[in-house]
């Protein structure tokens, strides 16, 4: 079969993956109750249109990268990115030298929202920026089916959080996004991949590509600092963190490698991938 070029792949992503958050248009969310919880603005409206954005993976290999200044967000540093996206419970405090300071968007999976470990409802770490939650919904993306039986209790936790922190913007990603993205990964892989949703890393990258002119993705493709340490903020060692067990991470990373517009040296030295935002593409 024809192997798509970088431009073709980018256009396929732009046209096949509609990055959207839940609104009150569709059942079961078209109720009075949900209208009080779900934000009135969609995420793209809330973020507006951004120029340079950064996506910061949680990989252990970002440790000692000194990428903090480049990623930005500190008053005494120049702000090289207009928006920074981080994942799950990844902290900035104590790691600013390597991961930067500000958090504009935090993408969290429903497991994080439900686990006791992260104390999601109280932990101040989740208080900065716009929250976006997702849950591994059934492949059908049928909203009712998902609503009755989410993988983790995303809806109860979401409501509880909104009640406690009513002024913080908080969106839920539409489950169709993960499966549209999964289809693109599968269509561009030689092997049959497991039918599990892509990792937060790829979902977050797509999210930023849908609102930014250009996106830098840090330490998603491993640099020369590659390590078995899962996260930059924990001591846990696990090779599956980088190449994946549940998520089709190997295939995700191959896809990102193919759309990278930066050099291989940037990946090797900085752990940096550069991709255009959808608005910068002519397709
Ligand atoms: O580890 P996690 O991911 O929170 O990492 C966020 C994203 O960073 C990229 N990453 C991370 C570590 C690593 N060594 N290499 C990487 O490239 C990945 O792109 C990853 O998506 C997730 O995707 O949501 C995930 O969440 C964790 C876990 O639920 C949370 O950290 C909360 O504890 C999952 N781990 C487990 O279930 C044990 C992980 O599989 C995926």
Tab-separated table of C-alpha atoms in Angstrom, residues 103-236:
chain	number	residue	atom	x	y	z
A	103	UNK	CA	0.585	25.114	32.716
A	104	UNK	CA	-2.041	26.342	30.282
A	105	UNK	CA	-3.799	23.026	29.751
A	106	UNK	CA	-3.610	19.831	31.785
A	107	UNK	CA	-4.889	16.708	30.058
A	108	UNK	CA	-5.869	14.046	32.574
A	109	UNK	CA	-7.105	10.506	32.132
A	110	UNK	CA	-10.044	9.257	34.176
A	111	UNK	CA	-7.811	6.879	36.146
A	112	UNK	CA	-6.050	9.897	37.652
A	113	UNK	CA	-9.387	11.436	38.598
A	114	UNK	CA	-10.457	8.275	40.386
A	115	UNK	CA	-7.289	7.089	42.138
A	116	UNK	CA	-6.630	7.854	45.793
A	117	UNK	CA	-2.966	8.391	45.035
A	118	UNK	CA	-3.474	11.684	43.248
A	119	UNK	CA	-6.130	13.203	45.555
A	120	UNK	CA	-7.597	14.786	42.460
A	121	UNK	CA	-10.338	16.750	44.216
A	122	UNK	CA	-8.002	18.495	46.685
A	123	UNK	CA	-4.531	18.486	45.170
A	124	UNK	CA	-3.452	22.062	44.287
A	125	UNK	CA	-1.404	20.683	41.395
A	126	UNK	CA	-4.612	20.398	39.380
A	127	UNK	CA	-5.618	23.986	40.137
A	128	UNK	CA	-3.565	25.753	37.451
A	129	UNK	CA	-4.792	26.175	33.894
A	130	UNK	CA	-7.602	24.580	31.947
A	131	UNK	CA	-8.381	20.946	32.748
A	132	UNK	CA	-9.350	18.493	30.031
A	133	UNK	CA	-10.373	14.977	31.039
A	134	UNK	CA	-10.740	11.853	28.912
A	135	UNK	CA	-11.811	8.269	29.508
A	136	UNK	CA	-11.198	5.125	27.410
A	137	UNK	CA	-14.775	4.960	26.093
A	138	UNK	CA	-16.105	2.011	24.056
A	139	UNK	CA	-15.003	1.901	20.435
A	140	UNK	CA	-18.495	2.757	19.216
A	141	UNK	CA	-18.125	6.193	20.846
A	142	UNK	CA	-21.826	5.843	21.688
A	143	UNK	CA	-22.332	8.527	24.318
A	144	UNK	CA	-25.145	6.744	26.169
A	145	UNK	CA	-23.323	3.446	26.356
A	146	UNK	CA	-20.231	5.246	27.634
A	147	UNK	CA	-22.206	7.371	30.093
A	148	UNK	CA	-23.670	4.289	31.734
A	149	UNK	CA	-20.368	2.502	31.979
A	150	UNK	CA	-17.225	4.650	31.772
A	151	UNK	CA	-13.874	2.931	32.310
A	152	UNK	CA	-13.376	5.004	35.505
A	153	UNK	CA	-16.017	7.195	37.239
A	154	UNK	CA	-15.208	10.282	35.149
A	155	UNK	CA	-18.676	11.854	35.391
A	156	UNK	CA	-19.113	11.720	39.157
A	157	UNK	CA	-15.570	12.971	39.718
A	158	UNK	CA	-16.037	15.719	37.148
A	159	UNK	CA	-19.195	16.998	38.839
A	160	UNK	CA	-17.624	16.847	42.274
A	161	UNK	CA	-14.553	18.775	41.076
A	162	UNK	CA	-16.693	21.410	39.339
A	163	UNK	CA	-18.643	21.943	42.546
A	164	UNK	CA	-15.484	22.430	44.563
A	165	UNK	CA	-13.688	24.548	41.959
A	166	UNK	CA	-16.457	26.289	40.034
A	167	UNK	CA	-14.279	28.997	38.490
A	168	UNK	CA	-11.683	26.707	36.907
A	169	UNK	CA	-12.355	25.861	33.259
A	170	UNK	CA	-12.786	22.115	32.917
A	171	UNK	CA	-13.706	20.213	29.744
A	172	UNK	CA	-14.345	16.596	28.866
A	173	UNK	CA	-12.913	15.352	25.601
A	174	UNK	CA	-15.419	13.813	23.231
A	175	UNK	CA	-14.656	10.063	23.055
A	176	UNK	CA	-14.849	10.096	19.261
A	177	UNK	CA	-11.502	11.924	19.222
A	178	UNK	CA	-9.514	8.974	20.571
A	179	UNK	CA	-11.040	6.507	18.121
A	180	UNK	CA	-10.710	8.783	15.093
A	181	UNK	CA	-7.076	9.114	16.040
A	182	UNK	CA	-6.751	5.368	16.591
A	183	UNK	CA	-8.064	4.794	13.045
A	184	UNK	CA	-5.385	7.049	11.588
A	185	UNK	CA	-2.688	5.219	13.549
A	186	UNK	CA	-4.014	1.853	12.359
A	187	UNK	CA	-4.327	2.956	8.730
A	188	UNK	CA	-0.704	3.991	8.743
A	189	UNK	CA	0.779	0.950	10.471
A	190	UNK	CA	1.892	-2.259	8.790
A	191	UNK	CA	0.700	-4.390	11.677
A	192	UNK	CA	-2.656	-4.789	13.310
A	193	UNK	CA	-2.629	-2.806	16.523
A	194	UNK	CA	-4.525	-3.439	19.735
A	195	UNK	CA	-7.857	-1.648	19.957
A	196	UNK	CA	-6.917	0.509	22.933
A	197	UNK	CA	-7.019	4.298	22.822
A	198	UNK	CA	-3.870	6.309	22.122
A	199	UNK	CA	-1.905	7.644	25.098
A	200	UNK	CA	-2.603	11.043	26.584
A	201	UNK	CA	0.624	12.146	24.896
A	202	UNK	CA	-0.750	11.798	21.390
A	203	UNK	CA	-4.204	13.078	22.336
A	204	UNK	CA	-2.638	16.198	23.861
A	205	UNK	CA	-0.464	16.762	20.809
A	206	UNK	CA	-3.533	16.630	18.550
A	207	UNK	CA	-5.393	18.950	20.891
A	208	UNK	CA	-2.646	21.562	20.583
A	209	UNK	CA	-2.343	21.070	16.814
A	210	UNK	CA	-6.005	21.990	16.560
A	211	UNK	CA	-5.540	25.393	18.249
A	212	UNK	CA	-1.907	26.428	17.646
A	213	UNK	CA	0.052	27.577	14.615
A	214	UNK	CA	3.025	25.434	15.570
A	215	UNK	CA	3.582	22.822	18.250
A	216	UNK	CA	6.778	21.601	19.912
A	217	UNK	CA	6.402	18.196	21.513
A	218	UNK	CA	9.054	17.501	24.136
A	219	UNK	CA	10.429	14.069	25.016
A	220	UNK	CA	7.624	12.122	23.341
A	221	UNK	CA	10.169	10.691	20.959
A	222	UNK	CA	12.987	9.698	23.277
A	223	UNK	CA	16.190	11.755	23.154
A	224	UNK	CA	19.709	10.634	23.944
A	225	UNK	CA	18.668	10.871	27.589
A	226	UNK	CA	16.321	7.890	27.130
A	227	UNK	CA	15.924	5.986	30.381
A	228	UNK	CA	13.836	3.245	31.961
A	229	UNK	CA	12.707	5.681	34.640
A	230	UNK	CA	9.054	6.100	33.824
A	231	UNK	CA	8.461	9.713	34.947
A	232	UNK	CA	10.739	12.690	35.630
A	233	UNK	CA	9.139	13.121	39.060
A	234	UNK	CA	9.201	9.528	40.357
A	235	UNK	CA	11.748	6.763	40.823
A	236	UNK	CA	9.634	3.965	39.275
